[in-house]
Structure formats: C-alpha cells, structure tokens
Amino acid sequence: MSEQDTLRYVHNDTTRRPQPPGRDDARMGGLMVSLDGAPDPERVQAVLLGVAADRGAALRGGRLGSADGPQRFRDYFWRLHAPDGWSNGSVLDAGDLVSAATTDETHARLSEVVNVLRERFPRARLLVVGGGQDNLYGEVLGLARWLRRGSEKAIAGLLTVDARPDAFSHEGEPHEGTAIRRLLLEPAALLAGENTVLWGLQRSESSANHIRFLEARGVTARWYPDMGDGDAATTSVLSQLAGLSERCSAVVMSVDLSAFSQAQAPGVSEPVAIGVPPRTVLRGAEALAAMPHPTQMSLYGLNPRFDQDGATARLAARLAWSYVTTEA
C-alpha cells in the first residue's frame, strides 16, 4: 500500500488553531502544522496521532466515549506553552485514525499509519492518543514494521503503566483487555517477554491466570502499591526504563489513564479507586524522551463523557507535554 493510500485512514480538522496570530506567548497549538500543510521533516519535533476508536472498550464491557478522547486532549494540549526555540511547524497534528467496523481492521490501519509516520518523520517523537487500550497492539506493530526496515535484528521494548495486565485470551474480535497477550504471541511485534514491563498493576484488577501467562513469558510486573510512592516509585519506573533503553532498539511507554486513581482521572472507561502517582509517570515520560534511540509514548482511555472539569484530559496533556518537550 502506498503512503498516500495509508494516510487516507486519518482525518484532520485543520480549522482548529486556538492561538490567535500576534500573541507573544507561543502555545503548542500555534506551532501546529497538519499533513496537508507540507510539514518539513527537519523541523517537525513532535507528531501527534489520535485514535478515535472505542469499540474495544465496548466489547470488554467498559464505558463508551474514549473515541472522543483525542479531540478533548487537544483542547488542553494546544493551550500549553511551547519551549524556547520551537517555531511554526514544530508540531505535526497527523489527525485522527478513522476506525473500522472491527477492532482487527482498526489495529491494522493503525499499524500502517504509525509505520508511515515513523518513516516520514524519523527524528520526531511520536505521541499516540486514544481511544481504547486495545489499540496498543496496532501501535507497537507499526513501530516494529518501521524498525525492520533498518535492521532484521531490531528489538522493541515496552513499558505500560496500567492497573490491569491486558492478557485476556479471546475468540472473535480482540477487546480492550487483550493487547499485551497478542503482542507477546505475535513475532512481528519484535517484543519479547524480557523486554516487556507492566508497571502499576493492581492485584484486585488482575486475574491469576493472566499473571501466570505473563510469568511464563518472562514479563516483568511491578505492583502498586508495592513499589511505594514518591521517590521509591520514581526510582522503580526509571530503573525499568533504563534497562529497556540498554537492551532495545526502540522503546514505547504506554499509559492507560485508568492506572491513576478515579479522583485524579475520572474520565476513563474503567476507573480504579487508588492508582499510581502522576509525578512518577511524569518523570518516566521525561526519561523516555532523553533516550538516545527512537521512542514513542501513548495515552489511552481518555473518556470525556465522565471527565469532571477536564481533569483527565489536563493530566494527559501535561504528561504528553513533558515527553515531547524534554531535551534529549
């Protein structure tokens, strides 16, 4: 499939420019360029791709609404201040992936789009905003496809921040709880168990059968609140990311926003009562950005229908801002 054919799967509303001309406080939205605006690969420092798909959440029995998450995320992300030295065209909004009739086809489309964006903008940091967590499968496959162009020996690394292990087996369509199992069983994902870290899991949200599957695959699980809070939790996540950086050709850090407590992130498909500390995840995003090889960050599960005062969207925007603006 040609690049042009692949990018027909994304839709971009080019009318959303929240910063009026002439302002002297540059905001992220004021520097945004879209795919039809002839983005310069040498200038683009961050690429934003939305995934407007929540069918996987519905299939699992979660609350619908995360298909609207990418647009709500933009409402807050574009307002944040731009770093010194960034200019018009530094941020590419690649638009929102148009979901298909099945989750399988949506994931296939996402894989193709991520592959093309990485090829066109290899030096930029890729930020994927969903949409249901099941879309992590397509995201990682897209990265792996791009990596294989450069080397058959490429290795992908993944750290997910999530309260749940997402290791369901399934018949028929995959749903929001299947992404990790599918990635570990898919050779094309270039993801081995020893390079997969599930950080922030909660035993009350995790099936013993799923944990046994992950253990048999050599996956690293870090449980909340066993890793502690504050400095101890930060040390834990930074240590895991450092290990992935040493072993892998590229690293993905994926955050299911339901890993935070409902008090901090009410706008998700399946909230939890307690959760990981935002400051620690923020530090993880900064460490990811500082790695010397390709990285990408994803934020899944933002559900505006239940997001009181935009609390979850604001948190997601702040995490994303740290990732795309931290200097390597």
PDB file of N, CA, C and O in Angstrom, residues 16 48-53 65-78 93 95-97 128-131 299 302 304:
ATOM      1  N   ARG A  16      -8.791  23.896  13.548  1.00  0.00           N
ATOM      2  CA  ARG A  16      -8.570  24.058  14.991  1.00  0.00           C
ATOM      3  C   ARG A  16      -7.207  24.717  15.231  1.00  0.00           C
ATOM      4  O   ARG A  16      -6.193  24.052  15.323  1.00  0.00           O
ATOM      5  N   LEU A  48       1.667  14.150  16.608  1.00  0.00           N
ATOM      6  CA  LEU A  48       0.504  13.711  17.373  1.00  0.00           C
ATOM      7  C   LEU A  48      -0.438  12.945  16.461  1.00  0.00           C
ATOM      8  O   LEU A  48      -0.836  13.442  15.408  1.00  0.00           O
ATOM      9  N   LEU A  49      -0.785  11.730  16.864  1.00  0.00           N
ATOM     10  CA  LEU A  49      -1.754  10.908  16.143  1.00  0.00           C
ATOM     11  C   LEU A  49      -2.854  10.492  17.095  1.00  0.00           C
ATOM     12  O   LEU A  49      -2.589   9.882  18.140  1.00  0.00           O
ATOM     13  N   GLY A  50      -4.094  10.834  16.769  1.00  0.00           N
ATOM     14  CA  GLY A  50      -5.228  10.397  17.568  1.00  0.00           C
ATOM     15  C   GLY A  50      -5.793   9.086  17.044  1.00  0.00           C
ATOM     16  O   GLY A  50      -5.660   8.759  15.863  1.00  0.00           O
ATOM     17  N   VAL A  51      -6.402   8.326  17.947  1.00  0.00           N
ATOM     18  CA  VAL A  51      -7.069   7.074  17.569  1.00  0.00           C
ATOM     19  C   VAL A  51      -8.504   7.158  18.088  1.00  0.00           C
ATOM     20  O   VAL A  51      -8.772   6.910  19.264  1.00  0.00           O
ATOM     21  N   ALA A  52      -9.405   7.537  17.212  1.00  0.00           N
ATOM     22  CA  ALA A  52     -10.798   7.761  17.610  1.00  0.00           C
ATOM     23  C   ALA A  52     -11.569   6.448  17.541  1.00  0.00           C
ATOM     24  O   ALA A  52     -12.440   6.255  16.692  1.00  0.00           O
ATOM     25  N   ALA A  53     -11.231   5.530  18.441  1.00  0.00           N
ATOM     26  CA  ALA A  53     -11.812   4.183  18.400  1.00  0.00           C
ATOM     27  C   ALA A  53     -12.004   3.659  19.814  1.00  0.00           C
ATOM     28  O   ALA A  53     -11.041   3.553  20.574  1.00  0.00           O
ATOM     29  N   GLY A  65     -17.049   6.206  24.975  1.00  0.00           N
ATOM     30  CA  GLY A  65     -16.736   7.628  24.985  1.00  0.00           C
ATOM     31  C   GLY A  65     -15.299   7.962  24.689  1.00  0.00           C
ATOM     32  O   GLY A  65     -14.973   9.115  24.370  1.00  0.00           O
ATOM     33  N   SER A  66     -14.395   6.980  24.776  1.00  0.00           N
ATOM     34  CA  SER A  66     -12.979   7.295  24.558  1.00  0.00           C
ATOM     35  C   SER A  66     -12.656   7.582  23.093  1.00  0.00           C
ATOM     36  O   SER A  66     -11.575   8.081  22.786  1.00  0.00           O
ATOM     37  N   ALA A  67     -13.597   7.299  22.172  1.00  0.00           N
ATOM     38  CA  ALA A  67     -13.381   7.704  20.788  1.00  0.00           C
ATOM     39  C   ALA A  67     -13.274   9.214  20.669  1.00  0.00           C
ATOM     40  O   ALA A  67     -12.655   9.737  19.730  1.00  0.00           O
ATOM     41  N   ASP A  68     -13.862   9.939  21.620  1.00  0.00           N
ATOM     42  CA  ASP A  68     -13.785  11.399  21.621  1.00  0.00           C
ATOM     43  C   ASP A  68     -12.568  11.914  22.381  1.00  0.00           C
ATOM     44  O   ASP A  68     -12.360  13.128  22.465  1.00  0.00           O
ATOM     45  N   GLY A  69     -11.772  10.991  22.922  1.00  0.00           N
ATOM     46  CA  GLY A  69     -10.628  11.393  23.733  1.00  0.00           C
ATOM     47  C   GLY A  69      -9.592  12.230  23.014  1.00  0.00           C
ATOM     48  O   GLY A  69      -9.120  13.242  23.557  1.00  0.00           O
ATOM     49  N   PRO A  70      -9.188  11.874  21.779  1.00  0.00           N
ATOM     50  CA  PRO A  70      -8.147  12.659  21.114  1.00  0.00           C
ATOM     51  C   PRO A  70      -8.505  14.126  20.930  1.00  0.00           C
ATOM     52  O   PRO A  70      -7.674  15.010  21.149  1.00  0.00           O
ATOM     53  N   GLN A  71      -9.737  14.426  20.546  1.00  0.00           N
ATOM     54  CA  GLN A  71     -10.104  15.828  20.363  1.00  0.00           C
ATOM     55  C   GLN A  71     -10.140  16.576  21.692  1.00  0.00           C
ATOM     56  O   GLN A  71      -9.724  17.733  21.779  1.00  0.00           O
ATOM     57  N   ARG A  72     -10.620  15.912  22.735  1.00  0.00           N
ATOM     58  CA  ARG A  72     -10.637  16.575  24.051  1.00  0.00           C
ATOM     59  C   ARG A  72      -9.211  16.798  24.553  1.00  0.00           C
ATOM     60  O   ARG A  72      -8.919  17.839  25.157  1.00  0.00           O
ATOM     61  N   PHE A  73      -8.323  15.864  24.294  1.00  0.00           N
ATOM     62  CA  PHE A  73      -6.921  16.028  24.642  1.00  0.00           C
ATOM     63  C   PHE A  73      -6.353  17.278  23.992  1.00  0.00           C
ATOM     64  O   PHE A  73      -5.653  18.069  24.617  1.00  0.00           O
ATOM     65  N   ARG A  74      -6.646  17.473  22.711  1.00  0.00           N
ATOM     66  CA  ARG A  74      -6.126  18.645  22.006  1.00  0.00           C
ATOM     67  C   ARG A  74      -6.589  19.951  22.647  1.00  0.00           C
ATOM     68  O   ARG A  74      -5.853  20.944  22.651  1.00  0.00           O
ATOM     69  N   ASP A  75      -7.809  19.972  23.177  1.00  0.00           N
ATOM     70  CA  ASP A  75      -8.325  21.190  23.800  1.00  0.00           C
ATOM     71  C   ASP A  75      -7.374  21.719  24.865  1.00  0.00           C
ATOM     72  O   ASP A  75      -7.262  22.939  25.055  1.00  0.00           O
ATOM     73  N   TYR A  76      -6.704  20.822  25.572  1.00  0.00           N
ATOM     74  CA  TYR A  76      -5.798  21.231  26.647  1.00  0.00           C
ATOM     75  C   TYR A  76      -4.338  21.236  26.199  1.00  0.00           C
ATOM     76  O   TYR A  76      -3.560  22.100  26.616  1.00  0.00           O
ATOM     77  N   PHE A  77      -3.964  20.301  25.346  1.00  0.00           N
ATOM     78  CA  PHE A  77      -2.564  20.233  24.913  1.00  0.00           C
ATOM     79  C   PHE A  77      -2.166  21.472  24.120  1.00  0.00           C
ATOM     80  O   PHE A  77      -1.078  22.020  24.301  1.00  0.00           O
ATOM     81  N   TRP A  78      -3.055  21.937  23.233  1.00  0.00           N
ATOM     82  CA  TRP A  78      -2.710  23.103  22.414  1.00  0.00           C
ATOM     83  C   TRP A  78      -2.541  24.369  23.244  1.00  0.00           C
ATOM     84  O   TRP A  78      -1.871  25.314  22.809  1.00  0.00           O
ATOM     85  N   ASP A  93       0.212  17.740  13.723  1.00  0.00           N
ATOM     86  CA  ASP A  93      -1.011  17.026  14.082  1.00  0.00           C
ATOM     87  C   ASP A  93      -1.399  16.167  12.887  1.00  0.00           C
ATOM     88  O   ASP A  93      -1.906  16.670  11.882  1.00  0.00           O
ATOM     89  N   GLY A  95      -3.700  14.081  12.724  1.00  0.00           N
ATOM     90  CA  GLY A  95      -5.126  13.825  12.674  1.00  0.00           C
ATOM     91  C   GLY A  95      -5.529  12.595  13.458  1.00  0.00           C
ATOM     92  O   GLY A  95      -4.742  12.034  14.225  1.00  0.00           O
ATOM     93  N   ASP A  96      -6.763  12.177  13.287  1.00  0.00           N
ATOM     94  CA  ASP A  96      -7.319  11.025  13.993  1.00  0.00           C
ATOM     95  C   ASP A  96      -7.510   9.851  13.043  1.00  0.00           C
ATOM     96  O   ASP A  96      -8.059  10.021  11.943  1.00  0.00           O
ATOM     97  N   LEU A  97      -7.055   8.690  13.471  1.00  0.00           N
ATOM     98  CA  LEU A  97      -7.311   7.473  12.713  1.00  0.00           C
ATOM     99  C   LEU A  97      -8.810   7.231  12.640  1.00  0.00           C
ATOM    100  O   LEU A  97      -9.506   7.282  13.653  1.00  0.00           O
ATOM    101  N   VAL A 128       0.823   9.033  20.568  1.00  0.00           N
ATOM    102  CA  VAL A 128      -0.443   8.436  20.147  1.00  0.00           C
ATOM    103  C   VAL A 128      -1.448   8.601  21.284  1.00  0.00           C
ATOM    104  O   VAL A 128      -1.167   8.239  22.427  1.00  0.00           O
ATOM    105  N   VAL A 129      -2.626   9.148  20.958  1.00  0.00           N
ATOM    106  CA  VAL A 129      -3.652   9.396  21.975  1.00  0.00           C
ATOM    107  C   VAL A 129      -4.938   8.698  21.565  1.00  0.00           C
ATOM    108  O   VAL A 129      -5.435   8.891  20.447  1.00  0.00           O
ATOM    109  N   GLY A 130      -5.469   7.859  22.478  1.00  0.00           N
ATOM    110  CA  GLY A 130      -6.691   7.106  22.176  1.00  0.00           C
ATOM    111  C   GLY A 130      -7.868   7.596  22.980  1.00  0.00           C
ATOM    112  O   GLY A 130      -7.752   8.539  23.746  1.00  0.00           O
ATOM    113  N   GLY A 131      -8.934   6.926  22.703  1.00  0.00           N
ATOM    114  CA  GLY A 131      -9.123   5.610  22.161  1.00  0.00           C
ATOM    115  C   GLY A 131      -8.811   4.521  23.199  1.00  0.00           C
ATOM    116  O   GLY A 131      -8.243   4.756  24.254  1.00  0.00           O
ATOM    117  N   LEU A 299      -1.108   7.425  25.143  1.00  0.00           N
ATOM    118  CA  LEU A 299      -2.034   7.709  26.241  1.00  0.00           C
ATOM    119  C   LEU A 299      -3.404   7.206  25.817  1.00  0.00           C
ATOM    120  O   LEU A 299      -3.994   7.736  24.867  1.00  0.00           O
ATOM    121  N   LEU A 302      -8.811   7.958  27.531  1.00  0.00           N
ATOM    122  CA  LEU A 302      -9.417   9.239  27.905  1.00  0.00           C
ATOM    123  C   LEU A 302     -10.873   9.278  27.446  1.00  0.00           C
ATOM    124  O   LEU A 302     -11.159   9.182  26.256  1.00  0.00           O
ATOM    125  N   PRO A 304     -14.063  11.653  27.652  1.00  0.00           N
ATOM    126  CA  PRO A 304     -14.587  12.965  28.037  1.00  0.00           C
ATOM    127  C   PRO A 304     -15.978  12.935  28.653  1.00  0.00           C
ATOM    128  O   PRO A 304     -16.352  13.866  29.375  1.00  0.00           O
TER     129      PRO A 304
END
